[in-house]
Amino acid sequence: MRERANTFLVSNLSLPFDAEDSEFLHIAGQKMKRMGISPDMLHFQIYKKSIDARKKENIRAVCSVLARATETVSVDTARLAKESIRPFDEKEPEIVFGDEKMSGRPLVVGMGPCGMFAALVLAEQGYRPILIDRGGDIEDRVSQVDRFYREKILDTSTNIQFGAGGAGTFSDGKLVTRIGDELCGYVLRTLHRFGAPDDILTKAKPHIGTDILRSVVSRILGRVEALGGTLIYRCCLEGFSVGATREITAKTTCGDIVCGCIILAVGHSARDTYAMLGEKNFALVPKAFSVGVRVEHLQEDVDRSLFGRLAGHPKLGKGEYNLSHTGGERGVYTFCMCPGGEVVAAASEEGGVVVNGMSRYARDGKNANAAVAVSVLPSDCGDNVFSAIAFQRELEKRAFLAGGQSYAAPIQTMGDFLNDRVCTEPKRILPSYMGGHCRMTSLADVLPSFVTENLKRGFSVFEKRMACFGADDAILSGVETRTSAPLRIQRGEALCAVGQDLIYPCGEGAGYAGGITSAAVDGVRVALAVMRRFTCQ
């Protein structure tokens, strides 16, 4: 089958890890030449690059290359496929405008990746969205998180979960996703346009880092405002009503906001919003989620486990891992691994302790950390949306009590956890949570037995794959409960909530995403759906 194209993706190029980019470009040129296309009429650039360290004695760099021709050429796609080459097109969002008149401006609830990208797409097409968040702007968030660390006084509105950029602002800024949506490339290019590092466009496992992500978030939100959008911080949605003319009155802590539709991009920690939706008989269904702990190793131990004698080589960077094991009905897996990072205090409710992970772009901290989580099934919580939230809250309260009721994290060394004892003080590996504001305890007193038993099973498997998991002095801290939403807000083909045709639930909080990139993609998708329906006023 023949096809006309001017851009091609040359995949599965493998060379020693320290090979120069020019070597990959040369190989791609030779492949295209064998296809009858002269390299002289092509422009080559690295598309994606990753490290394959499965064999420590032969660590490889695996690369794909974009080849752009100066003119469209006719190619045999079957022949190209044999050389791992295919025509390629970088998709942009397809903008289609509807003809239905909206009764007011669109209201976007939540400034995480989902809401932020939905608002940006709408603003760039002239829809002038109103964007609210219960938390503060970046400066306010940083100030309140610093205060929490210093004084142990939690601001339940502005913290690591709530505010500009969402929970991802205080994370590794990891952009890895498995959804395979063509809009993923658009999201990465947009983040780059607003100041994210160049390498997010080429790394197979891109990340921005919390330090750079904060400025990217501020620039995106500034762009929304410059295009006529309205930003309202420390403004929480409490309810809404639809009038006879299909005009929506959103009830908020800052007063009523009149709008034409609501894009509900709340995060997975907006438990009061879930309660409000339940009272309004939204179709909420429980779904599986996960809970567990954060594990901390020395970053140099992780590097040695992955790269052997080549650990520390500048071409390899900081080692990162993604481990999983499935046995029976539950999976155990690592999540949100943060090389050279720290464990952060991610509580958003008084009297609860929640841990998460964060890294700066340089990933230059002494410790590495990752969540190790165990699947929680709806049946574990009584197949009820709100009992699942109660389950999470109960674990967070137990962690608060185990930590001495001062927001200290309950911790335990790996060896003590596996042997059901509490006797080993951290020495070689020191906990990073709140600068060491931790308390030794038995995590078995905090977590359900099915979680601790499966964590032990997972650690025994992971030790065989990575030597650092065999370190008795690795630090475990609890609890990790905010891995994903425990529910889904059901929506139809038009992406409106079932029975609520002016409300568009989306992102992580609605149960349709899991991470920065997938949440942003869902926000773009919903913004496109709004534009397909409504004309721009």
Coordinates of C-alpha atoms in Angstrom, one line a residue:
M1 CA 0.0 0.0 0.0
R2 CA 1.4 3.4 -1.0
E3 CA 0.8 6.6 0.9
R4 CA 2.0 10.2 0.5
A5 CA 3.8 11.7 3.4
N6 CA 6.5 14.2 4.3
T7 CA 7.3 13.2 7.9
F8 CA 8.5 9.8 9.1
L9 CA 9.2 8.2 12.4
V10 CA 12.2 5.9 12.4
S11 CA 12.0 3.7 15.6
N12 CA 13.9 1.0 17.5
L13 CA 17.3 2.4 17.0
S14 CA 19.7 0.9 19.6
L15 CA 23.3 1.9 20.3
P16 CA 25.6 1.8 23.4
F17 CA 24.2 4.2 26.1
D18 CA 27.1 6.7 25.5
A19 CA 26.5 7.1 21.8
E20 CA 26.1 10.6 20.4
D21 CA 22.8 11.8 19.0
S22 CA 24.5 12.2 15.6
E23 CA 25.1 8.5 15.4
F24 CA 21.3 7.8 15.7
L25 CA 20.6 10.5 13.1
H26 CA 23.2 8.8 10.7
I27 CA 21.6 5.4 11.1
A28 CA 18.1 6.9 10.5
G29 CA 19.5 8.5 7.3
Q30 CA 20.8 5.2 6.0
K31 CA 17.5 3.5 6.7
M32 CA 15.6 6.2 4.7
K33 CA 18.1 5.9 1.9
R34 CA 17.4 2.2 1.6
M35 CA 13.7 3.2 1.2
G36 CA 14.7 5.3 -1.8
I37 CA 14.5 8.7 -0.1
S38 CA 17.8 10.6 -0.1
P39 CA 19.0 11.9 3.3
D40 CA 19.8 15.1 1.5
M41 CA 16.1 16.0 1.3
L42 CA 15.4 15.2 4.9
H43 CA 15.8 17.0 8.2
F44 CA 16.5 14.7 11.1
Q45 CA 15.8 15.2 14.8
I46 CA 15.7 13.0 17.9
Y47 CA 12.1 12.2 18.8
K48 CA 12.3 10.0 21.9
K49 CA 15.2 8.5 23.8
S50 CA 15.4 6.1 26.7
I51 CA 17.9 3.9 28.5
D52 CA 17.6 0.1 28.4
A53 CA 19.5 -1.2 31.5
R54 CA 18.1 -4.7 31.6
K55 CA 21.6 -6.0 31.0
K56 CA 24.1 -4.1 33.2
E57 CA 27.0 -5.3 31.1
N58 CA 25.4 -3.9 28.0
I59 CA 23.4 -0.8 28.8
R60 CA 21.8 0.6 25.6
A61 CA 20.2 3.8 24.5
V62 CA 17.0 3.2 22.5
C63 CA 16.0 6.0 20.2
S64 CA 13.4 7.1 17.6
V65 CA 14.1 9.8 15.0
L66 CA 11.8 12.1 13.1
A67 CA 12.7 12.6 9.4
R68 CA 11.0 15.5 7.7
A69 CA 11.2 15.8 3.9
T70 CA 11.3 19.1 2.0
E71 CA 8.4 17.8 -0.1
T72 CA 5.7 15.1 0.0
V73 CA 6.9 11.7 -1.3
S74 CA 5.1 8.5 -2.2
V75 CA 6.1 5.5 0.0
D76 CA 5.4 1.9 0.3
T77 CA 4.1 1.6 3.9
A78 CA 4.5 -2.2 4.2
R79 CA 8.2 -1.8 3.1
L80 CA 8.7 1.0 5.6
A81 CA 7.2 -1.1 8.4
K82 CA 9.8 -3.8 7.9
E83 CA 12.5 -1.2 8.8
S84 CA 10.4 0.2 11.7
I85 CA 9.5 3.3 9.8
R86 CA 6.1 4.8 9.5
P87 CA 4.5 8.1 8.3
F88 CA 4.0 10.4 11.2
D89 CA 1.8 13.4 12.0
E90 CA 2.0 15.5 15.1
K91 CA -1.7 16.1 15.9
E92 CA -3.0 19.4 17.1
P93 CA -6.5 19.7 18.7
E94 CA -9.2 19.7 16.1
I95 CA -11.2 22.9 16.7
V96 CA -14.9 22.7 15.7
F97 CA -17.4 25.3 16.8
G98 CA -21.0 24.5 17.6
D99 CA -24.0 26.8 17.1
E100 CA -25.8 26.5 20.5
K101 CA -25.7 29.7 22.5
M102 CA -24.3 29.4 26.0
S103 CA -26.2 31.3 28.7
G104 CA -22.9 32.6 30.2
R105 CA -19.2 32.2 30.3
P106 CA -17.8 28.7 30.9
L107 CA -16.8 28.1 34.6
V108 CA -13.8 25.8 35.1
V109 CA -13.6 24.4 38.7
G110 CA -10.0 23.4 39.6
M111 CA -6.6 24.7 38.5
G112 CA -4.9 21.4 38.3
P113 CA -3.5 20.2 34.9
C114 CA -7.0 19.2 33.7
G115 CA -8.7 22.5 34.5
M116 CA -5.7 24.6 33.5
F117 CA -5.5 23.0 30.0
A118 CA -9.3 23.1 29.6
A119 CA -9.2 26.9 30.4
L120 CA -6.2 27.5 28.2
V121 CA -7.8 25.9 25.1
L122 CA -11.1 27.7 25.7
A123 CA -9.3 31.0 26.3
E124 CA -7.2 30.7 23.1
Q125 CA -10.4 30.4 21.1
G126 CA -12.1 33.4 22.7
Y127 CA -14.4 31.8 25.2
R128 CA -13.1 33.8 28.2
P129 CA -13.5 31.1 30.9
I130 CA -13.8 31.8 34.6
L131 CA -11.4 29.6 36.5
I132 CA -11.6 29.0 40.2
D133 CA -9.7 27.0 42.8
R134 CA -10.2 26.5 46.5
G135 CA -6.5 27.1 47.0
G136 CA -4.2 30.0 46.4
D137 CA -1.8 31.0 43.7
I138 CA 1.8 29.6 43.5
E139 CA 3.3 32.2 45.9
D140 CA 0.5 31.6 48.4
R141 CA 0.8 27.9 48.2
V142 CA 4.6 27.9 48.7
S143 CA 4.1 30.3 51.7
Q144 CA 1.4 28.1 53.3
V145 CA 3.4 24.8 52.7
D146 CA 6.5 26.4 54.3
R147 CA 4.4 27.6 57.3
F148 CA 3.0 24.1 57.7
Y149 CA 6.5 22.6 57.8
R150 CA 7.7 25.2 60.3
E151 CA 4.7 25.6 62.6
K152 CA 2.7 22.4 61.9
I153 CA -0.4 24.6 61.2
L154 CA -2.3 23.2 58.2
D155 CA -4.2 25.5 55.8
T156 CA -7.0 23.1 54.6
S157 CA -7.6 25.3 51.6
T158 CA -4.1 26.0 50.3
N159 CA -1.6 23.2 50.7
I160 CA 0.2 20.5 48.7
Q161 CA -3.2 19.2 47.3
F162 CA -5.1 22.4 46.6
G163 CA -4.2 25.5 44.6
A164 CA -2.7 26.6 41.3
G165 CA -1.4 23.6 39.4
G166 CA -3.0 21.1 41.6
A167 CA -1.2 18.3 43.5
G168 CA 1.3 18.0 40.6
T169 CA 2.9 21.3 41.4
F170 CA 4.5 19.7 44.5
S171 CA 5.7 16.5 42.8
D172 CA 8.4 15.3 40.5
G173 CA 6.4 16.9 37.6
K174 CA 6.4 13.5 35.9
L175 CA 4.9 13.4 32.5
V176 CA 4.9 9.7 31.8
T177 CA 1.6 8.3 30.7
R178 CA 0.2 5.1 29.2
I179 CA -2.9 6.4 27.6
G180 CA -1.5 6.6 24.1
D181 CA -3.7 9.6 23.1
E182 CA -2.5 11.7 20.2
L183 CA -3.1 14.8 22.3
C184 CA -0.2 13.8 24.6
G185 CA 2.2 15.4 22.2
Y186 CA 0.2 18.6 22.2
V187 CA 0.3 18.7 26.0
L188 CA 4.1 18.3 26.0
R189 CA 4.6 20.9 23.4
T190 CA 2.3 23.3 25.3
L191 CA 4.2 22.8 28.5
H192 CA 7.4 23.4 26.6
R193 CA 6.0 26.6 25.1
F194 CA 5.4 27.9 28.6
G195 CA 8.9 27.2 29.9
A196 CA 9.3 23.5 30.5
P197 CA 12.7 22.1 29.7
D198 CA 13.6 21.2 26.1
D199 CA 14.2 17.5 27.0
I200 CA 10.5 16.8 27.8
L201 CA 10.1 16.6 24.1
T202 CA 12.6 13.9 23.6
K203 CA 12.9 11.9 26.8
A204 CA 10.8 8.7 27.0
K205 CA 10.3 9.4 30.7
P206 CA 10.0 13.2 30.8
H207 CA 9.8 15.3 34.0
I208 CA 9.7 19.0 34.8
G209 CA 10.5 19.1 38.5
T210 CA 8.6 21.0 41.1
D211 CA 10.8 24.1 40.9
I212 CA 10.3 24.6 37.1
L213 CA 6.7 23.5 37.1
R214 CA 5.7 26.3 39.4
S215 CA 6.8 28.9 36.9
V216 CA 5.2 27.0 34.0
V217 CA 1.8 26.9 35.9
S218 CA 2.0 30.6 36.6
R219 CA 2.7 31.4 32.9
I220 CA -0.2 29.2 31.7
L221 CA -2.6 30.8 34.1
G222 CA -1.3 34.2 33.2
R223 CA -2.0 33.5 29.5
V224 CA -5.6 32.5 30.3
E225 CA -6.1 35.8 32.1
A226 CA -4.4 37.8 29.4
L227 CA -6.9 36.3 26.9
G228 CA -9.9 37.6 28.9
G229 CA -10.2 34.7 31.3
T230 CA -10.9 35.4 35.0
L231 CA -8.9 33.7 37.8
I232 CA -10.4 33.5 41.3
Y233 CA -8.3 31.9 44.0
R234 CA -9.4 30.6 47.4
C235 CA -12.9 30.1 45.9
C236 CA -14.6 26.8 46.5
L237 CA -17.6 25.5 44.7
E238 CA -20.4 24.6 47.2
G239 CA -23.3 23.9 44.9
F240 CA -25.2 25.1 41.8
S241 CA -28.6 25.5 40.3
V242 CA -29.9 25.7 36.7
G243 CA -32.4 28.4 35.8
A244 CA -35.3 28.2 33.4
T245 CA -33.1 29.8 30.7
R246 CA -30.4 27.2 31.3
E247 CA -28.3 29.8 33.1
I248 CA -26.3 28.2 35.9
T249 CA -25.7 29.9 39.2
A250 CA -22.7 28.4 40.9
K251 CA -22.7 28.8 44.7
T252 CA -19.2 29.5 45.9
T253 CA -17.4 30.7 49.0
C254 CA -16.8 33.9 47.1
G255 CA -20.4 34.4 46.2
D256 CA -22.6 33.4 43.3
I257 CA -21.0 33.1 39.8
V258 CA -23.4 33.0 36.8
C259 CA -22.1 30.8 34.0
G260 CA -23.2 28.8 31.0
C261 CA -21.6 25.4 31.8
I262 CA -19.3 24.0 34.5
I263 CA -16.2 22.0 33.7
L264 CA -15.7 20.1 36.9
A265 CA -11.9 19.5 37.1
V266 CA -11.6 19.0 40.9
G267 CA -8.8 16.8 42.1
H268 CA -9.1 13.5 43.9
S269 CA -8.9 15.2 47.3
A270 CA -12.1 17.3 46.9
R271 CA -14.1 15.2 49.2
D272 CA -16.6 17.9 50.1
T273 CA -17.4 18.3 46.4
Y274 CA -18.1 14.6 46.1
A275 CA -20.5 14.9 49.0
M276 CA -22.3 17.8 47.3
L277 CA -22.6 15.9 44.0
G278 CA -24.0 12.9 46.0
E279 CA -26.7 15.1 47.5
K280 CA -27.6 16.2 43.9
N281 CA -27.9 12.5 42.8
F282 CA -25.0 12.6 40.4
A283 CA -24.1 9.1 39.1
L284 CA -21.1 8.3 41.3
V285 CA -19.7 4.8 41.1
P286 CA -16.9 3.3 43.3
K287 CA -13.7 2.1 41.5
A288 CA -10.5 0.5 42.6
F289 CA -7.7 2.6 44.1
S290 CA -4.6 1.9 46.1
V291 CA -3.0 2.7 49.4
G292 CA 0.4 2.0 50.9
V293 CA 3.6 3.7 52.0
R294 CA 6.6 5.7 50.7
V295 CA 9.9 3.8 50.5
E296 CA 13.2 5.8 50.7
H297 CA 16.6 4.5 49.6
L298 CA 19.8 6.4 49.0
Q299 CA 19.8 7.5 45.4
E300 CA 23.3 6.0 44.9
D301 CA 21.9 2.6 46.0
V302 CA 19.2 2.9 43.4
D303 CA 21.8 3.8 40.8
R304 CA 24.0 0.9 41.6
S305 CA 21.0 -1.5 41.6
L306 CA 20.1 -0.4 38.1
F307 CA 23.4 0.4 36.4
G308 CA 26.0 -1.6 38.3
R309 CA 29.6 -0.3 37.9
L310 CA 28.4 2.4 35.5
A311 CA 26.3 4.1 38.2
G312 CA 27.0 7.8 38.3
H313 CA 27.9 8.1 34.6
P314 CA 26.5 11.5 33.4
K315 CA 24.9 9.9 30.3
L316 CA 22.8 7.6 32.5
G317 CA 21.5 10.3 34.8
K318 CA 19.6 9.4 38.0
G319 CA 18.2 5.9 38.2
E320 CA 14.4 5.5 38.3
Y321 CA 12.3 2.4 38.5
N322 CA 8.8 1.1 38.0
L323 CA 8.0 -2.2 39.6
S324 CA 4.9 -4.3 39.9
H325 CA 3.7 -7.7 40.9
T326 CA 0.3 -9.3 40.6
G327 CA -0.7 -12.3 42.6
G328 CA -4.3 -13.3 43.2
E329 CA -6.8 -10.4 43.0
R330 CA -4.5 -7.6 44.2
G331 CA -1.6 -5.9 42.6
V332 CA 1.4 -4.4 44.4
Y333 CA 3.3 -1.7 42.5
T334 CA 5.5 1.3 42.7
F335 CA 4.1 4.7 41.8
C336 CA 5.4 8.2 41.3
M337 CA 9.0 7.3 41.8
C338 CA 11.0 10.5 42.7
P339 CA 14.8 10.3 42.0
G340 CA 16.8 12.6 44.3
G341 CA 13.6 13.8 45.9
E342 CA 11.9 14.0 49.2
V343 CA 8.8 12.7 50.9
V344 CA 6.3 15.5 51.4
A345 CA 3.5 16.2 53.9
A346 CA 0.4 16.1 51.6
A347 CA -2.4 16.4 54.2
S348 CA -5.4 18.5 53.3
E349 CA -7.6 17.7 56.3
E350 CA -6.9 18.5 59.9
G351 CA -6.0 15.4 62.0
G352 CA -4.7 13.4 59.1
V353 CA -1.2 12.5 57.8
V354 CA -0.7 11.8 54.0
V355 CA 2.6 11.3 52.3
N356 CA 3.6 11.9 48.7
G357 CA 6.8 12.5 46.8
M358 CA 8.5 15.5 45.2
S359 CA 11.7 16.2 43.2
R360 CA 13.3 19.2 41.7
Y361 CA 14.4 19.2 38.1
A362 CA 18.0 18.4 38.9
R363 CA 16.9 15.5 41.1
D364 CA 20.0 16.2 43.2
G365 CA 18.7 15.1 46.6
K366 CA 20.4 12.4 48.6
N367 CA 17.4 10.1 48.8
A368 CA 15.1 8.5 46.2
N369 CA 11.5 7.7 47.1
A370 CA 8.5 6.0 45.6
A371 CA 5.0 5.0 46.7
V372 CA 4.5 1.3 47.1
A373 CA 0.8 0.7 46.9
V374 CA -1.6 -2.2 47.2
S375 CA -4.9 -2.4 45.3
V376 CA -8.0 -1.6 47.3
L377 CA -11.2 -3.1 45.7
P378 CA -14.7 -1.5 46.0
S379 CA -15.7 -4.6 47.9
D380 CA -13.1 -3.8 50.6
C381 CA -15.1 -0.7 51.4
G382 CA -18.6 -2.0 51.1
D383 CA -19.1 -1.2 47.4
N384 CA -20.0 2.4 48.4
V385 CA -18.4 5.6 47.1
F386 CA -18.5 7.4 50.5
S387 CA -17.4 4.4 52.5
A388 CA -14.3 4.3 50.2
I389 CA -13.6 7.9 51.2
A390 CA -14.2 7.0 54.9
F391 CA -11.7 4.2 54.4
Q392 CA -9.0 6.7 53.2
R393 CA -9.8 9.1 56.0
E394 CA -9.5 6.4 58.7
L395 CA -6.0 5.5 57.5
E396 CA -5.0 9.1 57.5
K397 CA -6.3 9.6 61.1
R398 CA -4.5 6.4 62.2
A399 CA -1.2 7.8 60.8
F400 CA -1.8 11.1 62.6
L401 CA -2.3 9.3 65.9
A402 CA 0.7 7.0 65.3
G403 CA 2.9 10.1 64.5
G404 CA 2.0 11.7 67.9
Q405 CA -0.8 14.0 66.6
S406 CA 1.7 16.7 65.4
Y407 CA 1.6 15.8 61.7
A408 CA 4.8 13.7 62.1
A409 CA 4.9 10.7 59.7
P410 CA 4.9 7.2 61.2
I411 CA 8.0 5.4 59.9
Q412 CA 9.6 2.0 60.2
T413 CA 12.7 0.5 58.6
M414 CA 12.3 -2.2 56.0
G415 CA 13.9 -4.8 58.2
D416 CA 11.7 -4.0 61.1
F417 CA 8.6 -4.0 59.0
L418 CA 9.3 -7.4 57.4
N419 CA 10.1 -8.9 60.9
D420 CA 7.2 -7.3 62.8
R421 CA 9.3 -5.3 65.2
V422 CA 10.1 -1.6 66.1
C423 CA 13.7 -1.3 67.3
T424 CA 15.9 0.1 64.6
E425 CA 16.7 3.8 64.5
P426 CA 17.4 5.3 61.0
K427 CA 21.1 5.9 60.6
R428 CA 22.5 5.5 57.0
I429 CA 19.3 6.4 55.3
L430 CA 17.5 9.4 57.0
P431 CA 13.8 10.2 56.4
S432 CA 13.2 13.3 54.4
Y433 CA 9.6 14.0 55.4
M434 CA 9.2 17.5 56.9
G435 CA 13.0 17.6 57.5
G436 CA 12.8 14.4 59.6
H437 CA 9.6 15.1 61.6
C438 CA 8.9 11.4 62.0
R439 CA 8.1 8.9 64.7
M440 CA 9.1 5.3 64.8
T441 CA 6.1 2.9 65.0
S442 CA 4.6 -0.2 63.6
L443 CA 3.0 0.5 60.3
A444 CA 0.9 -2.7 60.9
D445 CA -1.0 -0.6 63.5
V446 CA -1.9 1.9 60.8
L447 CA -2.6 -0.1 57.7
P448 CA -5.1 -3.0 57.2
S449 CA -3.6 -6.4 57.4
F450 CA -4.3 -7.1 53.7
V451 CA -2.2 -4.1 52.8
T452 CA 0.8 -5.0 55.0
E453 CA 0.7 -8.6 53.9
N454 CA 0.7 -7.7 50.2
L455 CA 3.4 -5.0 50.8
K456 CA 5.6 -7.7 52.3
R457 CA 4.9 -10.0 49.3
G458 CA 5.8 -7.2 46.9
F459 CA 9.0 -6.2 48.7
S460 CA 10.2 -9.8 48.5
V461 CA 9.6 -9.9 44.8
F462 CA 11.2 -6.4 44.2
E463 CA 14.3 -7.4 46.1
K464 CA 15.0 -10.0 43.4
R465 CA 14.7 -7.3 40.7
M466 CA 16.6 -4.5 42.5
A467 CA 19.2 -5.1 45.1
C468 CA 18.4 -1.9 47.0
F469 CA 15.0 -3.4 48.1
G470 CA 17.0 -5.8 50.1
A471 CA 18.4 -3.1 52.3
D472 CA 17.0 -3.5 55.9
D473 CA 17.6 0.2 56.6
A474 CA 15.4 1.5 53.8
I475 CA 12.7 3.8 55.3
L476 CA 9.0 3.3 55.0
S477 CA 6.7 6.2 55.8
G478 CA 2.9 6.3 55.9
V479 CA 0.4 6.7 54.7
E480 CA 0.0 7.0 50.9
T481 CA -3.7 7.3 50.3
R482 CA -4.2 9.8 47.5
T483 CA -2.9 7.7 44.6
S484 CA -6.2 8.1 42.6
A485 CA -9.9 8.9 43.1
P486 CA -11.9 6.1 44.8
L487 CA -14.8 6.9 42.5
R488 CA -15.8 7.9 39.0
I489 CA -18.4 10.6 38.1
Q490 CA -20.2 8.9 35.2
R491 CA -20.5 10.8 32.0
G492 CA -22.0 10.2 28.5
E493 CA -20.6 10.3 25.0
A494 CA -20.8 14.1 24.9
L495 CA -18.7 14.1 28.1
C496 CA -21.5 15.6 30.2
A497 CA -22.3 14.1 33.6
V498 CA -25.1 11.5 33.3
G499 CA -28.4 13.4 33.8
Q500 CA -26.6 16.8 33.9
D501 CA -26.0 18.1 30.4
L502 CA -24.3 21.3 31.4
I503 CA -21.8 19.8 33.8
Y504 CA -18.6 18.3 32.4
P505 CA -16.7 16.1 35.0
C506 CA -13.1 15.4 34.0
G507 CA -9.6 14.6 35.1
E508 CA -8.3 12.7 38.1
G509 CA -11.0 13.8 40.5
A510 CA -13.7 12.5 38.2
G511 CA -11.9 9.2 37.7
Y512 CA -10.8 9.7 34.1
A513 CA -7.0 10.3 34.5
G514 CA -4.0 9.4 36.5
G515 CA -1.1 11.9 36.4
I516 CA -0.3 15.3 34.9
T517 CA -0.3 14.4 31.2
S518 CA -3.5 12.2 31.2
A519 CA -5.3 14.8 33.3
A520 CA -4.3 17.6 30.9
V521 CA -5.4 15.5 27.9
D522 CA -8.8 15.0 29.5
G523 CA -9.1 18.7 30.1
V524 CA -8.3 19.4 26.4
R525 CA -10.8 16.7 25.3
V526 CA -13.6 18.3 27.4
A527 CA -12.8 21.8 26.2
L528 CA -13.1 20.6 22.6
A529 CA -16.5 19.0 23.5
V530 CA -17.7 22.3 24.9
M531 CA -16.6 24.1 21.7
R532 CA -18.2 21.5 19.4
R533 CA -21.5 22.3 21.1
F534 CA -21.4 26.0 22.0
T535 CA -20.7 29.0 19.9
C536 CA -18.2 31.5 21.2
Q537 CA -20.1 34.6 22.5

